[in-house]
Coordinates of C-alpha atoms in Angstrom, one line a residue:
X1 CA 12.6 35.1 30.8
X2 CA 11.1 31.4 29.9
X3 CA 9.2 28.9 31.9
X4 CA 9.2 25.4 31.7
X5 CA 6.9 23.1 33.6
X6 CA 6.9 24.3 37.4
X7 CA 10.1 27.1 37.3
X8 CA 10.6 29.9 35.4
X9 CA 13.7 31.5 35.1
X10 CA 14.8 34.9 34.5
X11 CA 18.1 36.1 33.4
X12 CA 20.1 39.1 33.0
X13 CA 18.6 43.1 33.1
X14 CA 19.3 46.0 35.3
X15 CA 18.5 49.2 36.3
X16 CA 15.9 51.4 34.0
X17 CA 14.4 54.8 34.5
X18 CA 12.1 55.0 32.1
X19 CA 9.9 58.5 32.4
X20 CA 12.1 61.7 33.2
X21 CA 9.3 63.9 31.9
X22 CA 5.6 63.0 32.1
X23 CA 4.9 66.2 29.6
X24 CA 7.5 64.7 26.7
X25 CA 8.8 61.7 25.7
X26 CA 12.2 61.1 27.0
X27 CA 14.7 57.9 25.9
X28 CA 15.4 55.3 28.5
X29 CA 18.1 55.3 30.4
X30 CA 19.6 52.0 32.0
X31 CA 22.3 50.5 33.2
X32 CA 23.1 46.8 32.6
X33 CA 23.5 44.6 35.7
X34 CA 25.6 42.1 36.9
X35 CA 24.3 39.4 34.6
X36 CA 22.2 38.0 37.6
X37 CA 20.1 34.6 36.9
X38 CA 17.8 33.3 39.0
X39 CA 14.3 30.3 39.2
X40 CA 11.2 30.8 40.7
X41 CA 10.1 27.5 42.1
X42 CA 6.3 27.5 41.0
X43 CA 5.3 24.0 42.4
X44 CA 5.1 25.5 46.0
X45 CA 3.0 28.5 47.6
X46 CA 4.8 31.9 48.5
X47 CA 4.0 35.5 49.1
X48 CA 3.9 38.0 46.6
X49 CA 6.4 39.9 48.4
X50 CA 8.7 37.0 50.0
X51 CA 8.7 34.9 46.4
X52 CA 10.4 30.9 46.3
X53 CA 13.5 32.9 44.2
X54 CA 16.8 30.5 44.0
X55 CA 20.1 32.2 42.6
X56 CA 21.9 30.7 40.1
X57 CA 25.5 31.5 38.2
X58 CA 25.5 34.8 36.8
X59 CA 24.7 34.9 33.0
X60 CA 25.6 37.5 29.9
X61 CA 25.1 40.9 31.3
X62 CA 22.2 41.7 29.1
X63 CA 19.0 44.0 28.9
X64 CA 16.0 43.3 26.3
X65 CA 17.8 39.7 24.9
X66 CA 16.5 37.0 23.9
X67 CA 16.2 34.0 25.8
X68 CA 14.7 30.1 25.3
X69 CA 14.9 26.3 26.8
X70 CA 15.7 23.4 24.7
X71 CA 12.1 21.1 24.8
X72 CA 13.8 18.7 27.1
X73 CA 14.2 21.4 29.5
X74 CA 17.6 20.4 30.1
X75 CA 19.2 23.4 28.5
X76 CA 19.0 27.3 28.4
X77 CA 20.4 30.0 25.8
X78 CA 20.8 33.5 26.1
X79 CA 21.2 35.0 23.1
X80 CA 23.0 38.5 22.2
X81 CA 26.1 40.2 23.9
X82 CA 26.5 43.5 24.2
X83 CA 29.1 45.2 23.0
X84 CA 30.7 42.3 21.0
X85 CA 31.2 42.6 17.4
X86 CA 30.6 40.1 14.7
X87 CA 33.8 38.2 14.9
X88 CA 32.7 37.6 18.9
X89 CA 30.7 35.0 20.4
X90 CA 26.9 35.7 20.0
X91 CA 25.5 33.5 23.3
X92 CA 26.0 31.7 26.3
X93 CA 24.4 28.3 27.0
X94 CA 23.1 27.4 30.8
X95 CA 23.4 23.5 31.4
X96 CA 20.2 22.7 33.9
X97 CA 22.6 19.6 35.6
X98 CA 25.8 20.6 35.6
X99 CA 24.9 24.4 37.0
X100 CA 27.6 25.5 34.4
X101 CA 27.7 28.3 31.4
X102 CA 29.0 27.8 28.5
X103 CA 29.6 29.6 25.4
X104 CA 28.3 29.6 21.8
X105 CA 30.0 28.8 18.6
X106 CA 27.2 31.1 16.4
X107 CA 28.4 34.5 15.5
X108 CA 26.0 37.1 13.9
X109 CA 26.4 40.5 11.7
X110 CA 24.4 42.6 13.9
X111 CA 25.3 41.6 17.6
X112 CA 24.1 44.2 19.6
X113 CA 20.6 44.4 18.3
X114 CA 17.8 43.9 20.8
X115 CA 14.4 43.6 21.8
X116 CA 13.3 40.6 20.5
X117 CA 12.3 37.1 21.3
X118 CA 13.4 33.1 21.2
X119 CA 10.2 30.8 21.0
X120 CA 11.1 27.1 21.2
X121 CA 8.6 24.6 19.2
X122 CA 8.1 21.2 21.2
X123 CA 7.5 19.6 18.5
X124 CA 10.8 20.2 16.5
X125 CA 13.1 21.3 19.5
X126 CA 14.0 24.3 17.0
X127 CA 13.9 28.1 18.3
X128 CA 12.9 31.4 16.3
X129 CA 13.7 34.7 16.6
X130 CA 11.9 36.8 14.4
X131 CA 13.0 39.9 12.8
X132 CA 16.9 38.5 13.0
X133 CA 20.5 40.2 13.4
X134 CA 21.2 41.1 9.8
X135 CA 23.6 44.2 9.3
X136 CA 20.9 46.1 7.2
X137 CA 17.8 47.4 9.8
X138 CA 15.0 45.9 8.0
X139 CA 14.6 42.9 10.9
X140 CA 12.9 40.7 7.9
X141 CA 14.8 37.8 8.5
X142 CA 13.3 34.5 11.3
X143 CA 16.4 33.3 12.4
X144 CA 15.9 29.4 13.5
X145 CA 18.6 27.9 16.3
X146 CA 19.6 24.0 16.4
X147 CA 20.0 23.1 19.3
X148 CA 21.8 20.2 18.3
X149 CA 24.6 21.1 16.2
X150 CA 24.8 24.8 18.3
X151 CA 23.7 26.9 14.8
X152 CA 21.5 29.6 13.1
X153 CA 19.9 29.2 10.1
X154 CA 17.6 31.9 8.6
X155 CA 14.3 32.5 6.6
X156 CA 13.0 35.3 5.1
X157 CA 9.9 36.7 6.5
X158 CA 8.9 38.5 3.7
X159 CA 5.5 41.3 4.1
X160 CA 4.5 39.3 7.4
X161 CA 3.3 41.5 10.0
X162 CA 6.5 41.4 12.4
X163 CA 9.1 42.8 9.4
X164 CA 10.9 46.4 11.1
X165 CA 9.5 45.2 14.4
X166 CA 11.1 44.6 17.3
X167 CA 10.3 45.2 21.4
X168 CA 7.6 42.9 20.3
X169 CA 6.2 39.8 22.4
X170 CA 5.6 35.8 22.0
X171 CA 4.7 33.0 23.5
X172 CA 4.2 29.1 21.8
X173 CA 0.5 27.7 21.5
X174 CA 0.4 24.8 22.5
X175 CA -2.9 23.9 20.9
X176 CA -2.4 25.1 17.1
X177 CA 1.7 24.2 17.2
X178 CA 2.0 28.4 16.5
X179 CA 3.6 30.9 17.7
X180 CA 2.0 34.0 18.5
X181 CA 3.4 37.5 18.2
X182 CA 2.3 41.3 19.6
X183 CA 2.9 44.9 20.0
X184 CA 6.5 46.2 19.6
X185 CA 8.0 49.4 17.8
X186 CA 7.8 49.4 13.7
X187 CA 10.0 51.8 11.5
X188 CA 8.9 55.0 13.7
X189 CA 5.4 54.0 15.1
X190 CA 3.7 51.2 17.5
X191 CA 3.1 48.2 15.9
X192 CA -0.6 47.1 14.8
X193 CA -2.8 46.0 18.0
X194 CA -3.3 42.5 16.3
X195 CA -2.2 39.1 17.6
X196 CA -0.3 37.5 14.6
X197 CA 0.8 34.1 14.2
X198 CA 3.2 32.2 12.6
X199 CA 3.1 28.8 11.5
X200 CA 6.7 26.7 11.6
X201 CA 5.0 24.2 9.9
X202 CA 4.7 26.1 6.5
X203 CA 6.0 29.0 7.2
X204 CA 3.4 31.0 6.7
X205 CA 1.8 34.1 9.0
X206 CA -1.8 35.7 9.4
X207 CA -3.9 37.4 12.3
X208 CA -6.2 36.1 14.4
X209 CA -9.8 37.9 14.2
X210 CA -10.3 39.0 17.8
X211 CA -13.4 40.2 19.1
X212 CA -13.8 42.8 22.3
X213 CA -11.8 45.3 24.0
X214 CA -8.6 44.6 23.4
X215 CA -5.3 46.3 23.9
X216 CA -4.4 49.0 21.7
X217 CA -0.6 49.5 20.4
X218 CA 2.3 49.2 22.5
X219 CA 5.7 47.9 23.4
X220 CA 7.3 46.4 25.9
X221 CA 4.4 44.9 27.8
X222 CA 4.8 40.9 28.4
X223 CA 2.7 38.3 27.3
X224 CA 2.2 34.9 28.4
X225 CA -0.1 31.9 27.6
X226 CA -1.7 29.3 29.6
X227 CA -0.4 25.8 29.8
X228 CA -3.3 24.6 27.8
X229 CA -3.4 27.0 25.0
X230 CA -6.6 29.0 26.2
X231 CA -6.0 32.2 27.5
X232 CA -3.7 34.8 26.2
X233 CA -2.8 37.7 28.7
X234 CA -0.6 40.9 27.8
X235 CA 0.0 42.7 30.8
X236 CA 1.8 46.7 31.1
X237 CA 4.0 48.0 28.4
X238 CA 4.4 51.4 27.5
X239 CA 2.9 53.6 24.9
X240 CA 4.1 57.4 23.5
X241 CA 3.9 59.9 20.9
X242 CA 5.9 63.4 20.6
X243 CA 4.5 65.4 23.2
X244 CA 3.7 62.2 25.8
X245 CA 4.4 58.6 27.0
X246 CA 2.8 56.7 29.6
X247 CA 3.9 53.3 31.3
X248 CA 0.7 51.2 31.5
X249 CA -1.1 49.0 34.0
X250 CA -3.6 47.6 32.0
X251 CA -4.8 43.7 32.2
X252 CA -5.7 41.9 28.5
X253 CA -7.0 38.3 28.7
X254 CA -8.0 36.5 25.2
X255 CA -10.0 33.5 25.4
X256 CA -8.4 31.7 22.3
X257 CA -11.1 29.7 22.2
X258 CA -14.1 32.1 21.3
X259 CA -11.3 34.8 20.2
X260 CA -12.7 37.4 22.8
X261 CA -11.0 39.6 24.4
X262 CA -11.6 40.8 28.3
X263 CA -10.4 43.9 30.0
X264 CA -9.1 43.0 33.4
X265 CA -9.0 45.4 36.6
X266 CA -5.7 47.9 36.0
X267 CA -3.0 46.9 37.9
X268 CA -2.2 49.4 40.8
X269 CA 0.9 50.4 39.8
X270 CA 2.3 50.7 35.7
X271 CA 4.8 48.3 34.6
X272 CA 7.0 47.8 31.3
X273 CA 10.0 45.4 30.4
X274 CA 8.5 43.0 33.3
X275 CA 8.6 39.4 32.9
X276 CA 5.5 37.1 33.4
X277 CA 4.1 33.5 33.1
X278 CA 0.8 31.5 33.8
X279 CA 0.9 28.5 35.9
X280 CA -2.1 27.0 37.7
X281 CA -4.7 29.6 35.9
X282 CA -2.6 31.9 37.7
X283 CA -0.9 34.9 36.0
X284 CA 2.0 36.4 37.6
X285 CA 4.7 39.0 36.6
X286 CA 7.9 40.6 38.4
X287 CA 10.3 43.0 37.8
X288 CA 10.2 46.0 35.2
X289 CA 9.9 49.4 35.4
X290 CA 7.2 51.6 36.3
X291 CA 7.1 55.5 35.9
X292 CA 9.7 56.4 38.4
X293 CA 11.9 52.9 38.9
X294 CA 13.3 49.7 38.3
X295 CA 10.4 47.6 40.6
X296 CA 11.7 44.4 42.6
X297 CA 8.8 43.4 44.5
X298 CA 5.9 42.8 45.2
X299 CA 5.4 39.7 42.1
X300 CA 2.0 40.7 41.0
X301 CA -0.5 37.5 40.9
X302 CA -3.7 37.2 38.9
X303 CA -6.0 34.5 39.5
X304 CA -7.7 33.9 35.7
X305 CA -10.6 32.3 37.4
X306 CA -11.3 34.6 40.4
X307 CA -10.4 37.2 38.3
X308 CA -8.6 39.2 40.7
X309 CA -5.4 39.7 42.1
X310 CA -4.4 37.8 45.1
X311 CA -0.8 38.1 47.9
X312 CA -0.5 34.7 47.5
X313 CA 0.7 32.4 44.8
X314 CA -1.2 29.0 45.5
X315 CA -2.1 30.2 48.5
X316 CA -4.4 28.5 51.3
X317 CA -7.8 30.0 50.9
X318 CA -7.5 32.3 47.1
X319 CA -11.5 32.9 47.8
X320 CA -10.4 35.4 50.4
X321 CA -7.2 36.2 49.8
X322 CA -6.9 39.9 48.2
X323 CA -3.7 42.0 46.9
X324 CA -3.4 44.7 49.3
X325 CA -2.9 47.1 46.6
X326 CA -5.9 46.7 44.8
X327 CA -8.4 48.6 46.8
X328 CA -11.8 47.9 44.7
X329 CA -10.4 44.3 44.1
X330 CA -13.8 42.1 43.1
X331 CA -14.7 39.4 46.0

């Protein structure tokens, strides 16, 4: 999933049940859809449960993959096809005017690797993907795209904090030209519960110093960042060890301003492997799984400055409007 200005798309994924057992961890099983693609118009109101969704051309049938928007907003890539090999095309291109995919030149050693993320710097037009597609499984690699000759180039990422991570999260801020990165799975354990970022500029990584309740390791929750830079949310995910797992509902906001971090109200029902955006100081998030299901509806919507969660995105009165779910939602 990516946003840009008022629509956010989301492409690709498929059906997921994620908990068999409560008692003991138990691998996912899914099944990769039809490559559906669709826009969420957020420039109008809607109802959580009857969204402003418009359908667009089937994409890559993909689950966990990478996707990003050139800075002109003009074009989208989705990275990674499974099931191809490294002779095989690696991505398919989405062309906003002509309503048209097309596909990549780039080819890759490790195709079929997942769970990472494209972050597109305004500044440069180029997109990262930390942790790369190198045949070895040490994900130490930033793989950088060029949009304008349709390429991957590569850095190494040496002893930063994302190296062996991936089902990790990221978003671009907008204020320090960074991008920052959390949570995921590391060589056998849950990554740190740190916010790292990484600085295109130089190259160079380091942690923010965060203080609060924050949230603790996981994977697969989303993340998104306000269109000016000052609030961080990570929202669901999933967390396990040997003899347990649990698909979470927990709220995160950091003010990335005073580096504090706030606990929202749990979400009524748990969700991982959702996708999310801010817009408006409004956080919302669709789709996932929670402990049973692959959830289609209803789009969940937090309002950052009410701080609860509402039915309506943009809707006419937010000071009384409630999510029917939440049952101790604050007024």
């Amino acid at each position: 999933y990516v946003r840009f200005g008022d629509k956010f798309y989301v492409v690709g994924g498929g059906l997921i049940r994620e908990v068999e057992e409560r008692g003991f961890f138990t691998t996912p099983k899914g099944t990769i859809g039809d490559g559906q693609f669709a826009v969420l118009d957020l420039s109008v109101s809607w109802s959580a449960t009857t969204p402003a969704w418009k359908k667009l051309p089937n994409g890559p049938k993909t689950n966990g993959a990478p996707v990003a928007m050139n800075r002109e907003g003009t074009k989208l890539i989705n990275f990674m096809i499974p099931g191809n090999s490294s002779a095989d095309p690696f991505a398919q291109i989405f062309d906003i005017a002509s309503n048209t995919w097309t596909t990549s030149k780039i080819r890759v050693p490790s195709p079929n690797r997942n769970g990472l993320r494209a972050i597109t710097n305004p500044e440069t037009g180029l997109t990262y993907i930390a942790g790369g597609y190198e045949a070895d499984d040490k994900f130490d690699q930033m793989y950088v795209y060029h949009w304008d000759i349709d390429d991957l180039t590569k850095i190494p990422m040496g002893s930063a904090a994302l190296v062996n991570t991936q089902h990790y999260r990221a978003v671009w801020w907008t204020t320090k030209k960074r991008i920052l990165y959390f949570g995921g799975f590391a060589s056998g354990a849950f990554a740190k519960a740190d916010v790292y970022e990484f600085d295109p500029s130089n190259e160079s990584w380091g942690a923010l110093i965060t203080t609060g309740e924050g949230p603790g390791a996981r994977s697969d929750m989303c993340m998104a960042i306000s269109e000016d830079g000052t609030k961080l949310v990570i929202f669901g995910g999933r967390y396990y060890d040997k003899w347990d797992q649990a698909i979470l509902g927990h709220l995160f906001v950091l003010d990335l301003t005073t580096m504090v971090w706030t606990r929202a109200q749990d979400y009524a029902t748990p969700r991982t492997y959702a996708a999310c955006a801010i817009a408006d100081n409004t956080f919302i998030s669709w789709g996932g799984t929670d402990t049973s299901t692959t959830v289609n509806a209803p789009v969940i919507i937090y309002d950052l400055k009410r701080n609860k969660y509402l039915s309506q995105f943009k809707g006419p009165d937010p000071d009384k409007d409630v999510d029917p779910l939440m049952k101790n939602a604050p007024t």
